[in-house]
Steps between C-alpha positions, in 0.01 A plus 500: 500500500764429238795736538593689186763754394394860551506703177788751512393863478861619474737488205808295587844649429705224341834684537584343839380402847468699818773383739357404840743518791259359756131455574341623823186295572386775741386240751396743772264706283357203311445299819303782660276536195448123471438435871804273523723710726458251785706251298802731545713696254746232391326434166214608279162341580199638312136413439367427154291736289664806657793706360839504666799715412865416440768765454770447239827680571679566171875462459706819454524573130200284417271589219213710632162344562239695306134410465453410138870447455577193712387145430439287808341158524442383855487126569359336814525127567397261777544128553763260365346490148369850425274512192268763358245227428488419874493865607824442688690731264403841367677749272376857467631829372463852636169683454362836597341348812457166669201272447264364767446169321841373382874534547606847389749776574562870458815705567612853577849648511632707789580864407866423570479228231687268738208283609190351340189406699322200349146428621408134452147367538445127530193323371234452773485139377873430501629191683637579844857411588862605458568696180811614316498840327721597208510755222576418139641780281521367148631162617719638778349368825563644845377342821319747725444264793228282651168562670225293661144544373204433732122499474351846550186555707531875428472457121146497351619280215647232726293190583565555873389866503327616819319833503531562874830640627428385857446146373821514297683606813351206689508220244828581321716710732409395857771278650317412822167323536269283706419134442179385671472164677292325767129423474211712381420588862860567601670672208855610573728701275864399489752757372705411195797672340454470122824692438472505121746791477770345718844467342524202266132400516410619149787297354370194684150562362640509147695183578172332597370577151820372338499178706145405413466188279328694221810717460728198508302321228435802276672821606381698198133419559528552876667842475243606243225388739628741764304774323190359666443521878260205472787285374745633759254442786448142390876441489534645851216282631702196392845627599426620855454132592761237416277208406573484126827689490765657718253764612531716807322319786445142612155450653469304823205452739641240738867435568730805485840347572778611268349841439334810644151471649261708284394702805851639549515703178416870530606616154556390142854629456678235703306225320579635154868551578530145635335365185735695272801365689407135552168407338157412648448629855347284772219566603188692401126486554228695324563843656874473429443396138255788453718763667803407289285504184383849596859617542604372158190638328546847649871498417417431134237776504180293518257641761440223752320437830507208745153357568378268776182294485358363827343162440657357185358178365679199353228343286649174375208388283424848360128488579507841673407335830745436782385174654589403857406137557417339838381160616191448720706546817626842396848382405656680203550283191819596322434665166667724246308824555630752751472865593815701570468756778660752268689512175714777352557586133571811291300722270678687220357793303495483120282505190379178337482564124483121458168493689341840444489831687241379750767275651765772541619584850605270783617154396547220753815286503609246757865390525427247777542157337170311531399362161645513151386731222608406147730248665671753730441595863365849443165673515368806318479775416120483494282812507338570836195609300481153340512334841221722629281437195572126479653538153702180523608490135730798549869424520702437698373243750169670583331161567775406745479831680122492510438140591774241490746627762804533281556799722189614681126508486264783581158375391460139618233359725603300808291196587523246783369152421439191712532163333233267638547126537300447179749719309266795464635850563306739723573870514514625857642846472619726225641844436562724204668756723805320637686520169623819337466747787668828586725496194759750614790713381688796641319829450648759267716747693455346846560182700126441537333189361286549190220247443470425127259204519252691283753503215508119496142401574149635529343521848409165652144401417453772240333429168824574316700265723270207433492575126878486490497178698248338266700611198812327630354205687572145393251219548507384862474121505432468870137479609427667830193539710490773759469430871197618690575845646472568871835430669742790515867460594762769558844534659590766757860603562694634795600866512875454531655222295868587490739225400636337815186550707234248606143590408153353464262500202134396485265338250139606549213288365154658482184296430243693300284191440162461664622178662801405709795353312767256616839532329857386520697822553863504376756782527839471327809723495776442247803696391464624144727670249400811312449276195227304681717194560394346830767406751491316829204514734546719805166467678182292506180493701178305454166451669156354436251776562123538511393848399142603582316715251617862513800427725875472445785281616867590523805283454827649621847419371815595691796579280825476695835609360634159599253352249510746212853642529677217319219458245458851357705635212655845471161615368366457858164369375263257673186366331201440728225268376178429688265230368171362624360171376140386544490160329130451575389790282810499278562856616855632494627844594845654484683819595860573416733783587871555448669707767827691476692508825618850582872555470718702738570858398837577342601848613748705296641837605794712392768575756574850379441706188540354152751707303634444151820290490522482879451188709185467707363206696154345505390318815270201450316331786252216529355322804512121486137400571570126508539289815821359351832651390548626146815375327700642208344844540590781262383844392535625142454850360483616139408825329549672165750780547574383854682164503697513174235287324576199720345354816702534820455223758586486870501153658421499872484129588234379744228693683339363817122465545319831552830686457577782258712448190699812410761606247656822378594507131704778340447620145614793289232684299602572141193694389354817650125537546221261594593131521349185650690267734367143511570257784459124540537265799589136447550203733438128519144537636395848387542612140368762264465776762531824306467871556618829350553866583523808281840669516582855395867532406640851533776651289840505665634835626856390428 
């Protein structure tokens, strides 16, 4: 909306100006009404489309303020080049009441005539950012101070409005959350400290906007664009990674020297502060990118949630089929397609007037740098509704999100193909269920996992699901012919597969043919990263088996720590692949399973009662499950209102095999009430071991 000057309902007295001694921004009262009190009381932070009040203290002997007898023009400005045409500057006079649709103000005088309360309402479409406020009395201008304006999920006229108060509490105000990782059969929530209200974080979030290349090239246009949460979300998607700019995080999926391993982070605050001080922070992976994006979005007032998809496809040729290619002996042929065990992104809540009301609501963005969009490593925001319906013409990046793996894929088919000696491809197993499963986010108001798969895709095999697929599907150039059914292959796991232990897994082949079958039976184990990148082999078994009709044969594979310990990454994932090859009948069968090795439990307990502004210690313990010493061991704790917005680390050196690592870390709570204390254990061989406890901080009796 174009800002315009409010028509004055009062008659200005031209005989002189009211003399203002000082302006009280009434931070405490305004912050409470605008749900910004967690930012502190050092300055005025308000949400757009909602009135706030400033109190003018008049100088002794000043002309009295009288409604109808005082002429005020209020001026608000943001950005380095404020202009009315860009909606970065607005001038408005006093009216009887404030407006819900544009900048406006009303005023009342205290009975003592010494103070004037001015109620100022911002436009619900105003650009967010740092504003100056001044009053003009017939050319005599007086600065009243500065304030920060944020998006407002409580305002019906704001594009980010949410009707549910419990959802606003979760998606805007909650500073602690869960990020889900693992595999679809072993989903594990890791605690994360978003900390959007920590001291200095909001300034860093505004700095991210000011450092983005669009601001550098055209500050006027960029600041004007900050009216729109779609625009801001797209800027954040690009700026959380550092690929095209000096953004926040450097992505790394291999060598982590010269930086922090992504599994060590337990909160966004430390990352953002490091970036503000010295530039791009090393290193991040998808869950770190997403968690930091969530922090920045919530700080700016955009409702945001972190989402994990289990089974995320990288479809290099965009044919909506993930093709795994093998030769006649069951050996994998390297190819571009892959399936990540999980991938994490963010959804932000907003309207889409550029697309139509049916696409309002959750919008998917992905700050993990994978592919470029309009020449920049960013992705989204694209409506979740468009992804579900296969509406791939809807901006931004819906085709990538749906099918091309710019960030993730929830609707692809997975197909295994054998290339015969004559060059022909034969399909020998396929699945539409291994991609886009158990799409998860933290539940509203609890630490439980909420499955939101239904918001992204129709049920597997349903009429609607296939209609969406057909709507979006490209022509598949490969010709396949299906293998004759009858052989069934599955993998059975051990009960206890904790990292450091030795265990045995089995591949079971069942012959449902009427005749006996003779097959080459292969069983592979390889380390794998969460992004599906295969590492070194850590186990192999093979046999030539004859399977009578109706019977089964087993092939066992022993996985020793001596074999897999050096191969696995901090994700603790091993991919098992069993393949049978019957060259006589050109019959191929495959089963695949990715296992997550159980991690040791990190125990956290308070040594005493948590009291405001008094030291208390947390004891952290962890049993080393490995048959080798752990080196460079450390425990870290962090918690909003508990650790002064910074992580506290205790280094404990080495821990012998099967021995307990232990540390006691002191901290001083600064906030009374319910808080969350997060803990992390790090070492050379075990990383990304996290836990948390709820802490109730009591008021001091002193």
